[in-house]
CSV table of N, CA and C in Angstrom, one decimal:
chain,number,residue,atom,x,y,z
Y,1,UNK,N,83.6,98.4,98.8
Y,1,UNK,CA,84.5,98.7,99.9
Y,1,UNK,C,84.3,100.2,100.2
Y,2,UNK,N,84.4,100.5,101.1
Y,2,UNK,CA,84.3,102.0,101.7
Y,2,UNK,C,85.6,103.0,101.8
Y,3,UNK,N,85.3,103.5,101.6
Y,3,UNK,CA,86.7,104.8,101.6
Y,3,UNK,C,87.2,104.6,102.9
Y,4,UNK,N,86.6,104.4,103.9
Y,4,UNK,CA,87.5,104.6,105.2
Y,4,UNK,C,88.3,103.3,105.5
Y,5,UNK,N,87.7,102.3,104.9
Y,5,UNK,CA,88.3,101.0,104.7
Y,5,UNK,C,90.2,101.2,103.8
Y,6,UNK,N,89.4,102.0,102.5
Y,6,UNK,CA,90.7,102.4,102.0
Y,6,UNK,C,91.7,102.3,103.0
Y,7,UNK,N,91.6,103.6,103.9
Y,7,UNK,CA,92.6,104.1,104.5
Y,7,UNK,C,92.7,103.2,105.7
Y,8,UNK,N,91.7,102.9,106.2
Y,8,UNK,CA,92.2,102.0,108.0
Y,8,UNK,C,93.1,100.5,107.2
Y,9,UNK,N,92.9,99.8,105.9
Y,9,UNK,CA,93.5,98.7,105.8
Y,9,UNK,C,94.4,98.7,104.7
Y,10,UNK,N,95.1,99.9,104.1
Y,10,UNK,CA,95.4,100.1,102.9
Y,10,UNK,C,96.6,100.9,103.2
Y,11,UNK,N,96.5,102.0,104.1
Y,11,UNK,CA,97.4,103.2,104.0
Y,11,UNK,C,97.5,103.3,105.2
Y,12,UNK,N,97.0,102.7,106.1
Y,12,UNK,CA,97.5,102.9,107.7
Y,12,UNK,C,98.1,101.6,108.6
Y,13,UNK,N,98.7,100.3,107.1
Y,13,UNK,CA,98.8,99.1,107.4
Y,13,UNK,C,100.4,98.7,107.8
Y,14,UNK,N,101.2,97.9,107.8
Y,14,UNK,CA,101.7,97.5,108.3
Y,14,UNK,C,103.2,97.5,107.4
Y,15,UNK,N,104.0,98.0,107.6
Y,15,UNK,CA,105.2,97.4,106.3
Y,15,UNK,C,106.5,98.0,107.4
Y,16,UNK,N,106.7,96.7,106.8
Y,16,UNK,CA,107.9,95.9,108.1
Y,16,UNK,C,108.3,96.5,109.6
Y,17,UNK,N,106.6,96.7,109.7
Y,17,UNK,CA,106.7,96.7,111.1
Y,17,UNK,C,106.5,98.0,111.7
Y,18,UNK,N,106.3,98.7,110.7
Y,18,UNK,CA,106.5,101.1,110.5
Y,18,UNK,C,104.6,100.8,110.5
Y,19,UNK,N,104.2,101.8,110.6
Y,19,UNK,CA,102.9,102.9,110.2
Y,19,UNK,C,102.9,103.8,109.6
Y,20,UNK,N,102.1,104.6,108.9
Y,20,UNK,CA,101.7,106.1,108.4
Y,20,UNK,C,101.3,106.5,109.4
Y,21,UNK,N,101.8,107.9,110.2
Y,21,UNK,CA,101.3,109.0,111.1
Y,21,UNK,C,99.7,108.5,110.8
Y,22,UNK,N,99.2,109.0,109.7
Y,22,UNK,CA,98.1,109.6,109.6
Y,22,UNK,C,98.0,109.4,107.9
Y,23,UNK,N,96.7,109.5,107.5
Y,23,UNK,CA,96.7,109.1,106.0
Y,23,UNK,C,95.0,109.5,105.7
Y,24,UNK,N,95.0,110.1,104.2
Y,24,UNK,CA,93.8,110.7,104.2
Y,24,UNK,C,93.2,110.4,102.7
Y,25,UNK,N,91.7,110.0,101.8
Y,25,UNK,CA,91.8,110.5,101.2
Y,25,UNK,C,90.8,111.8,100.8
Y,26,UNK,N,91.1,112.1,99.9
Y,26,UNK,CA,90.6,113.8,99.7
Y,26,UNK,C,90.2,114.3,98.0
Y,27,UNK,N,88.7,114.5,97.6
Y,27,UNK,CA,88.3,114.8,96.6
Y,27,UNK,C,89.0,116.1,96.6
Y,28,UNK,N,89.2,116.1,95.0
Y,28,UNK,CA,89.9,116.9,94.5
Y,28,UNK,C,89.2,118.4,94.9
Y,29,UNK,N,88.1,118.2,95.1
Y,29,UNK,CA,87.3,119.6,95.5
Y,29,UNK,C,87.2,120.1,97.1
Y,30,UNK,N,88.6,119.1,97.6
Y,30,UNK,CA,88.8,119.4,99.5
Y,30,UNK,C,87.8,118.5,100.3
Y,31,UNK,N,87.2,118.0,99.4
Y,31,UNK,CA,86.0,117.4,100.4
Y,31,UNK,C,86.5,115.8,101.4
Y,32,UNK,N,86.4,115.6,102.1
Y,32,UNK,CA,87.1,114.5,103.0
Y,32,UNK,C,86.7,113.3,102.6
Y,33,UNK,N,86.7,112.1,102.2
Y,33,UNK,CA,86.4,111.2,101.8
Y,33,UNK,C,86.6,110.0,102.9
Y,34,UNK,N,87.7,110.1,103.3
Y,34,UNK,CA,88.1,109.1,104.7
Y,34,UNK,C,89.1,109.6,105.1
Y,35,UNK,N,89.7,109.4,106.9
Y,35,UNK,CA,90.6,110.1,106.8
Y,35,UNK,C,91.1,109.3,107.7
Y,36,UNK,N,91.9,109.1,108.7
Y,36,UNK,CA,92.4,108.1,109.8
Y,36,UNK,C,92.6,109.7,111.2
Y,37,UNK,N,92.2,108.8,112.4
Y,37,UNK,CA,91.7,110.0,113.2
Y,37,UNK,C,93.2,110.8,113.4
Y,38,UNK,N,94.5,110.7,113.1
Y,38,UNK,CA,95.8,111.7,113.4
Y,38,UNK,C,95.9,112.6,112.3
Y,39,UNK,N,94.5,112.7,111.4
Y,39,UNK,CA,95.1,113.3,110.2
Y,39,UNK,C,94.7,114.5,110.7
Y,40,UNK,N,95.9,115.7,110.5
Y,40,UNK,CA,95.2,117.2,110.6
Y,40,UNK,C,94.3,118.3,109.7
Y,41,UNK,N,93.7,118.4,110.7
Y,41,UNK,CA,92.5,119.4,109.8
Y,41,UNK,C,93.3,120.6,109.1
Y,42,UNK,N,92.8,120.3,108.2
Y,42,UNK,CA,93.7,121.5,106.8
Y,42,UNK,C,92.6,122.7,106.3
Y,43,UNK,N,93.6,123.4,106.1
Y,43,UNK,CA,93.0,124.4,105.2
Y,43,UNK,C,92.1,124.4,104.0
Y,44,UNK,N,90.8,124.6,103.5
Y,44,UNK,CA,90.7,124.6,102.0
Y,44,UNK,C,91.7,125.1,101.0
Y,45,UNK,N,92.5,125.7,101.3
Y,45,UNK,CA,93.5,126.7,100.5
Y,45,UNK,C,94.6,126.0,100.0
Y,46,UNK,N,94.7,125.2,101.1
Y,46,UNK,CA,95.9,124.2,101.2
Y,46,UNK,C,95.8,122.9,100.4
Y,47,UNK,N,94.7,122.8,100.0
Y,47,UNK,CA,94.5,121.2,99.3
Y,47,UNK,C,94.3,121.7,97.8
Y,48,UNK,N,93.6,123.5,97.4
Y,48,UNK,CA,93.6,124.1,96.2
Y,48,UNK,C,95.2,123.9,95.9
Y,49,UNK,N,96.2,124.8,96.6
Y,49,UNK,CA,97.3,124.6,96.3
Y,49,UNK,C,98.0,123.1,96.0
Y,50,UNK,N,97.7,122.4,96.5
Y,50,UNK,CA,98.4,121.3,96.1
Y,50,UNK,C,97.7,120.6,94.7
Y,51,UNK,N,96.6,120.8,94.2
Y,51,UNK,CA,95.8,120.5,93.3
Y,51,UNK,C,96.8,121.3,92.2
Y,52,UNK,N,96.5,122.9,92.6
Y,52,UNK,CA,97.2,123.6,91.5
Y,52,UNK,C,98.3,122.9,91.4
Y,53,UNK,N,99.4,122.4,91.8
Y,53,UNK,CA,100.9,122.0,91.9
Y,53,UNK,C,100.7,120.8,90.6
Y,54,UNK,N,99.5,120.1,90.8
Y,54,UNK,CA,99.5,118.8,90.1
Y,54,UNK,C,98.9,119.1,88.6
Y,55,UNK,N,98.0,120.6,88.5
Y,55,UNK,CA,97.5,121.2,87.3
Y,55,UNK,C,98.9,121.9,86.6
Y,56,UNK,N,99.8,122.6,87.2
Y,56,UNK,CA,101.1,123.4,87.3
Y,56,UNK,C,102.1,123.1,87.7
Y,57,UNK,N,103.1,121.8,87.3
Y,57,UNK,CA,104.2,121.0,88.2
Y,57,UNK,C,105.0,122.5,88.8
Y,58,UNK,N,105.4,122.4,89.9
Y,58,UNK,CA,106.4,123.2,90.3
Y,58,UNK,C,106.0,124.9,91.0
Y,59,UNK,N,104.4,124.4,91.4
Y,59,UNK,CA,103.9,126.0,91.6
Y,59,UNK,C,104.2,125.9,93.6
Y,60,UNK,N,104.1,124.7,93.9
Y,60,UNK,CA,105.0,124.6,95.4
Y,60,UNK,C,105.9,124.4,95.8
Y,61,UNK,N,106.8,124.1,94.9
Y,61,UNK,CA,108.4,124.5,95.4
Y,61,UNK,C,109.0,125.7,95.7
Y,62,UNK,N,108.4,126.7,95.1
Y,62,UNK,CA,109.3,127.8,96.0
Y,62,UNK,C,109.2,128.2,97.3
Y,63,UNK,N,107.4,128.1,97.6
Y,63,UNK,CA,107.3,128.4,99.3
Y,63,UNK,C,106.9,127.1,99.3
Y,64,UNK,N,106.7,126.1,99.6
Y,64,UNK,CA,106.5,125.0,100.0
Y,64,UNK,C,105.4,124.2,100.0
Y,65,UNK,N,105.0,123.2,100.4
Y,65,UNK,CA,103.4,122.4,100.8
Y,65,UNK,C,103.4,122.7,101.8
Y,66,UNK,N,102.0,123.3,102.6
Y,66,UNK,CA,101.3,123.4,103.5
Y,66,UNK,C,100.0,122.5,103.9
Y,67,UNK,N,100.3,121.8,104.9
Y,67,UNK,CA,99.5,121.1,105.4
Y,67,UNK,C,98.9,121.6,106.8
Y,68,UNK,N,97.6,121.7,106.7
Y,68,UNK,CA,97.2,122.5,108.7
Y,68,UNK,C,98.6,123.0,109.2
Y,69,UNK,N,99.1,124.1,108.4
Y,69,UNK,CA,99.5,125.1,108.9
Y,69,UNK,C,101.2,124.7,108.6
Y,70,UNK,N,101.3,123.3,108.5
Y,70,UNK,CA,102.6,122.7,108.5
Y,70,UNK,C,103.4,123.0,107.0
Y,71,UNK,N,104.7,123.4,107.2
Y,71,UNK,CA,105.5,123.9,105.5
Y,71,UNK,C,106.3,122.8,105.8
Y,72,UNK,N,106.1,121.9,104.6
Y,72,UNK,CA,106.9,120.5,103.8
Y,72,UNK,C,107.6,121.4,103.1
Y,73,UNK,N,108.9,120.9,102.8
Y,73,UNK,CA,109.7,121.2,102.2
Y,73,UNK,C,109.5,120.8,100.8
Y,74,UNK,N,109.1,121.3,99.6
Y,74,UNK,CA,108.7,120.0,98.1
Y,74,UNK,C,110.2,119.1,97.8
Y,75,UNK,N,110.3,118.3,97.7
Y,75,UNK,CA,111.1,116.9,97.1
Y,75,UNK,C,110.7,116.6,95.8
Y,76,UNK,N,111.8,115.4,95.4
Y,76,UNK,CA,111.4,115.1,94.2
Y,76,UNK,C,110.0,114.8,93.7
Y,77,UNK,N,109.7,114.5,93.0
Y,77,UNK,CA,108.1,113.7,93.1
Y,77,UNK,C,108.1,113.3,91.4
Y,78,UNK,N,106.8,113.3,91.3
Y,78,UNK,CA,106.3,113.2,89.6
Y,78,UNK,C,105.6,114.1,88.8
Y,79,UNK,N,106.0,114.8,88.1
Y,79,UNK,CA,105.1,115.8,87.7
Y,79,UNK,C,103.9,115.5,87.5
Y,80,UNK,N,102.7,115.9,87.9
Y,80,UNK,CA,101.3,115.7,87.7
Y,80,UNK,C,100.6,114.7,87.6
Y,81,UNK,N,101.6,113.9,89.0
Y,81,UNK,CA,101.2,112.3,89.6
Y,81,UNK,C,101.4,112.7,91.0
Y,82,UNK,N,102.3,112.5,91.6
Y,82,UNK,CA,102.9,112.6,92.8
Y,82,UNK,C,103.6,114.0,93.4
Y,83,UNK,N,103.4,114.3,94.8
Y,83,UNK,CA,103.9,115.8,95.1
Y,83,UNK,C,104.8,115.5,96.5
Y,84,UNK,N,106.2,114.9,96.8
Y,84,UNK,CA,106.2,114.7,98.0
Y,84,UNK,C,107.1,116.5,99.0
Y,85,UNK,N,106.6,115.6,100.1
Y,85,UNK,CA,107.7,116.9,100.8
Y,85,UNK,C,107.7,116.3,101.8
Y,86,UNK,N,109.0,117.0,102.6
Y,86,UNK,CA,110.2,116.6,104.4
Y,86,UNK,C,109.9,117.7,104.6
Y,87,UNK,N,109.7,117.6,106.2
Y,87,UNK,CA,109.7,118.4,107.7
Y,87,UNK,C,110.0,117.6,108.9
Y,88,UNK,N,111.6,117.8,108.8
Y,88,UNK,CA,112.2,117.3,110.2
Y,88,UNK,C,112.3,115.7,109.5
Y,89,UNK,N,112.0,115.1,110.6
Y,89,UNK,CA,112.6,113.7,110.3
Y,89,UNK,C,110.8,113.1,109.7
Y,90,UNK,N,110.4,113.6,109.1
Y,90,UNK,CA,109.3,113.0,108.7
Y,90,UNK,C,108.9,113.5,107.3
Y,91,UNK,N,108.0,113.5,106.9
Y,91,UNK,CA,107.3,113.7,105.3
Y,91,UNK,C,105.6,113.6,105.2
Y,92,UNK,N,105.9,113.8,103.6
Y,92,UNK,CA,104.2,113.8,103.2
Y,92,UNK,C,104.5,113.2,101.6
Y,93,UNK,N,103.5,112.2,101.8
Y,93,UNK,CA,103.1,111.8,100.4
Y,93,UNK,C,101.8,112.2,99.8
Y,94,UNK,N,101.8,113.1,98.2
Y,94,UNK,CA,100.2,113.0,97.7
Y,94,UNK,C,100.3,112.1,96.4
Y,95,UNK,N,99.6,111.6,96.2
Y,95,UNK,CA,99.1,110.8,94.9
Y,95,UNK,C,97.7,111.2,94.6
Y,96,UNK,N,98.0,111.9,92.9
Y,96,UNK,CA,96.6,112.2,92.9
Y,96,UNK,C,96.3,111.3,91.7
Y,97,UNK,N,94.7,110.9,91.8
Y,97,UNK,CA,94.0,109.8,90.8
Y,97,UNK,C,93.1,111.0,90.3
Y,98,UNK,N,92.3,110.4,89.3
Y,98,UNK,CA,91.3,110.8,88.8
Y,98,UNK,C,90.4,111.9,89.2
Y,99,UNK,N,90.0,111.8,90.5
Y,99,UNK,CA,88.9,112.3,91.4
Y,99,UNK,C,89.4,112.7,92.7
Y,100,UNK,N,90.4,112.3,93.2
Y,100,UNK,CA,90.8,112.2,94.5
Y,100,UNK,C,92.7,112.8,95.2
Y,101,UNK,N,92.7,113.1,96.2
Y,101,UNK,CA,94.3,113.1,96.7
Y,101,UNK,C,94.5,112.2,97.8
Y,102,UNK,N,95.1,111.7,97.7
Y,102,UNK,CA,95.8,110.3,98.6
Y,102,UNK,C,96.7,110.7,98.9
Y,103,UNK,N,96.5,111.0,100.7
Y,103,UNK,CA,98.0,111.6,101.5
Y,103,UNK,C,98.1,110.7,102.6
Y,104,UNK,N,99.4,110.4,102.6
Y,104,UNK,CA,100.1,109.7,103.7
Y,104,UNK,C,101.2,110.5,104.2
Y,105,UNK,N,101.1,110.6,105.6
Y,105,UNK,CA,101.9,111.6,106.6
Y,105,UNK,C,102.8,110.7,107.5
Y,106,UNK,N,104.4,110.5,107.0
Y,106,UNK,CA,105.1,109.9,107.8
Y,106,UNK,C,106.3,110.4,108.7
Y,107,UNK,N,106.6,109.2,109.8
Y,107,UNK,CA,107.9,110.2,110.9
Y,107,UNK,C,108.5,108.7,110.9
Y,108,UNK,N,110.0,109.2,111.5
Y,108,UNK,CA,110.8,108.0,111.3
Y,108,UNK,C,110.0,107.1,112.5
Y,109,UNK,N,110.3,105.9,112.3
Y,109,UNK,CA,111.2,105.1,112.0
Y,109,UNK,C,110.8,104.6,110.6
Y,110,UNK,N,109.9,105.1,109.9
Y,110,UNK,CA,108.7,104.7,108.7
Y,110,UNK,C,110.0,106.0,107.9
Y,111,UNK,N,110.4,105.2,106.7
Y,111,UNK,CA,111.2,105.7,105.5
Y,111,UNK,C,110.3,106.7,104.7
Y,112,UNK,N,110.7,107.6,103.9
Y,112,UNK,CA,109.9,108.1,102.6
Y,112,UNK,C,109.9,107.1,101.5
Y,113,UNK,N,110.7,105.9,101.7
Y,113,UNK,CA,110.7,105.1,100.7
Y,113,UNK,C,108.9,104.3,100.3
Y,114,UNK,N,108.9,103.9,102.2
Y,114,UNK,CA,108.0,102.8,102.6
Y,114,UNK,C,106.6,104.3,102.4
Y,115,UNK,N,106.2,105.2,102.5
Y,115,UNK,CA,105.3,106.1,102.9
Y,115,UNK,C,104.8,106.2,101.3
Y,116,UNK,N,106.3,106.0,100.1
Y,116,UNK,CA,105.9,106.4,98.9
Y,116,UNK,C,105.1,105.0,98.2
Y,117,UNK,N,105.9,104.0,99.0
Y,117,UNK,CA,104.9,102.6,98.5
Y,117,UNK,C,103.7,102.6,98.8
Y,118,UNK,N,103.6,102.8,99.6
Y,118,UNK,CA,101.9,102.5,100.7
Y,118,UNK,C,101.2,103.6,99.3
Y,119,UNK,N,101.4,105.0,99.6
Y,119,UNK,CA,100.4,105.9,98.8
Y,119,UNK,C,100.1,105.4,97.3
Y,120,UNK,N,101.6,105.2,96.7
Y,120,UNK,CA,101.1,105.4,95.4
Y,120,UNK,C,100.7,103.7,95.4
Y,121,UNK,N,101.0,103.1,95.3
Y,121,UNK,CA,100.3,101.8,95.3
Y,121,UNK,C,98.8,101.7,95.1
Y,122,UNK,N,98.3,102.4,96.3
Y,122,UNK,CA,96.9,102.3,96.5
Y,122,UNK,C,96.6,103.5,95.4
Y,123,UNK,N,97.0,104.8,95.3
Y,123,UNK,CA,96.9,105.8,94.5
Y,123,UNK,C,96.6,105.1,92.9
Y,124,UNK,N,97.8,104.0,92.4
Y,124,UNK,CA,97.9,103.1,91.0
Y,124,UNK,C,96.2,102.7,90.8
Y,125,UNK,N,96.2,102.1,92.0
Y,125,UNK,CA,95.1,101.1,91.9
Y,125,UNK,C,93.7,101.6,91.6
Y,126,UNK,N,93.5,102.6,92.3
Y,126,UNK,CA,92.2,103.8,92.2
Y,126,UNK,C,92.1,104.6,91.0
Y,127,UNK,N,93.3,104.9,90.3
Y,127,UNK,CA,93.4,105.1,88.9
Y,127,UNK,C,92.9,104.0,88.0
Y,128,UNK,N,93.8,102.6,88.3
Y,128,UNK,CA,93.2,101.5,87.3
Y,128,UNK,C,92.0,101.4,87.6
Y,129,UNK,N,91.2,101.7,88.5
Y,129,UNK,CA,89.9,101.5,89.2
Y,129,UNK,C,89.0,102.4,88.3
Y,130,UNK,N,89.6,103.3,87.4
Y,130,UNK,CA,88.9,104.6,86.9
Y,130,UNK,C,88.4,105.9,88.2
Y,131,UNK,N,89.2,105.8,89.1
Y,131,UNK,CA,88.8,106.6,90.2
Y,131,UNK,C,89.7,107.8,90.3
């Protein structure tokens, strides 16, 4: 299966009736793997940082997650699993695997509940995958 498969039938799919904005995945080294065409073009700096967050729980909470320029607020998440953050009525989920960062970018009417299933789900699986 293809990486962009990942994301067009995996993380851009359908739950109860919501979407992900936009959903991406992303080698740990920034490099783009698949991305769905609303995802925004980010910074390299911005994907180091969030890597560091997942090397160093808690190094984006004081100023925030940055996404193409965007400051997520950090939320709860998992320490050196999951990194989420809210801006306005919307969010961001990362799940990091092995090799990779799995981001889903949500706005209401799509929950942080439903945004955190979709990611890490597929995020579990690419781990059990050895990925």
């Amino acid at each position: 299966m293809s990486w962009q498969s990942y994301v067009d039938d995996h993380l851009m799919c359908d739950v109860e009736g919501h979407h992900l904005h936009s959903a991406a995945i992303i080698g740990l080294d920034g490099s783009v793997w698949a991305k769905s065409a609303a995802f925004p073009q980010f910074k390299p700096e911005e994907i180091s940082n969030i890597v560091k967050d997942f090397d160093e729980p808690g190094t984006l909470a004081p100023n925030g997650l940055f996404l193409a320029g965007a400051k997520y607020m950090v939320i709860q998440g998992e320490p050196g699993a999951v990194v989420r953050g809210k801006k306005g009525s919307g969010g961001v989920t990362v799940k990091k695997t092995g090799q990779a960062l799995i981001f889903g970018l949500y706005e209401e009417p799509m929950t942080p509940g439903q945004c955190n299933m979709v990611v890490e789900k597929l995020g579990d699986y690419l781990i059990d995958q050895g990925l």
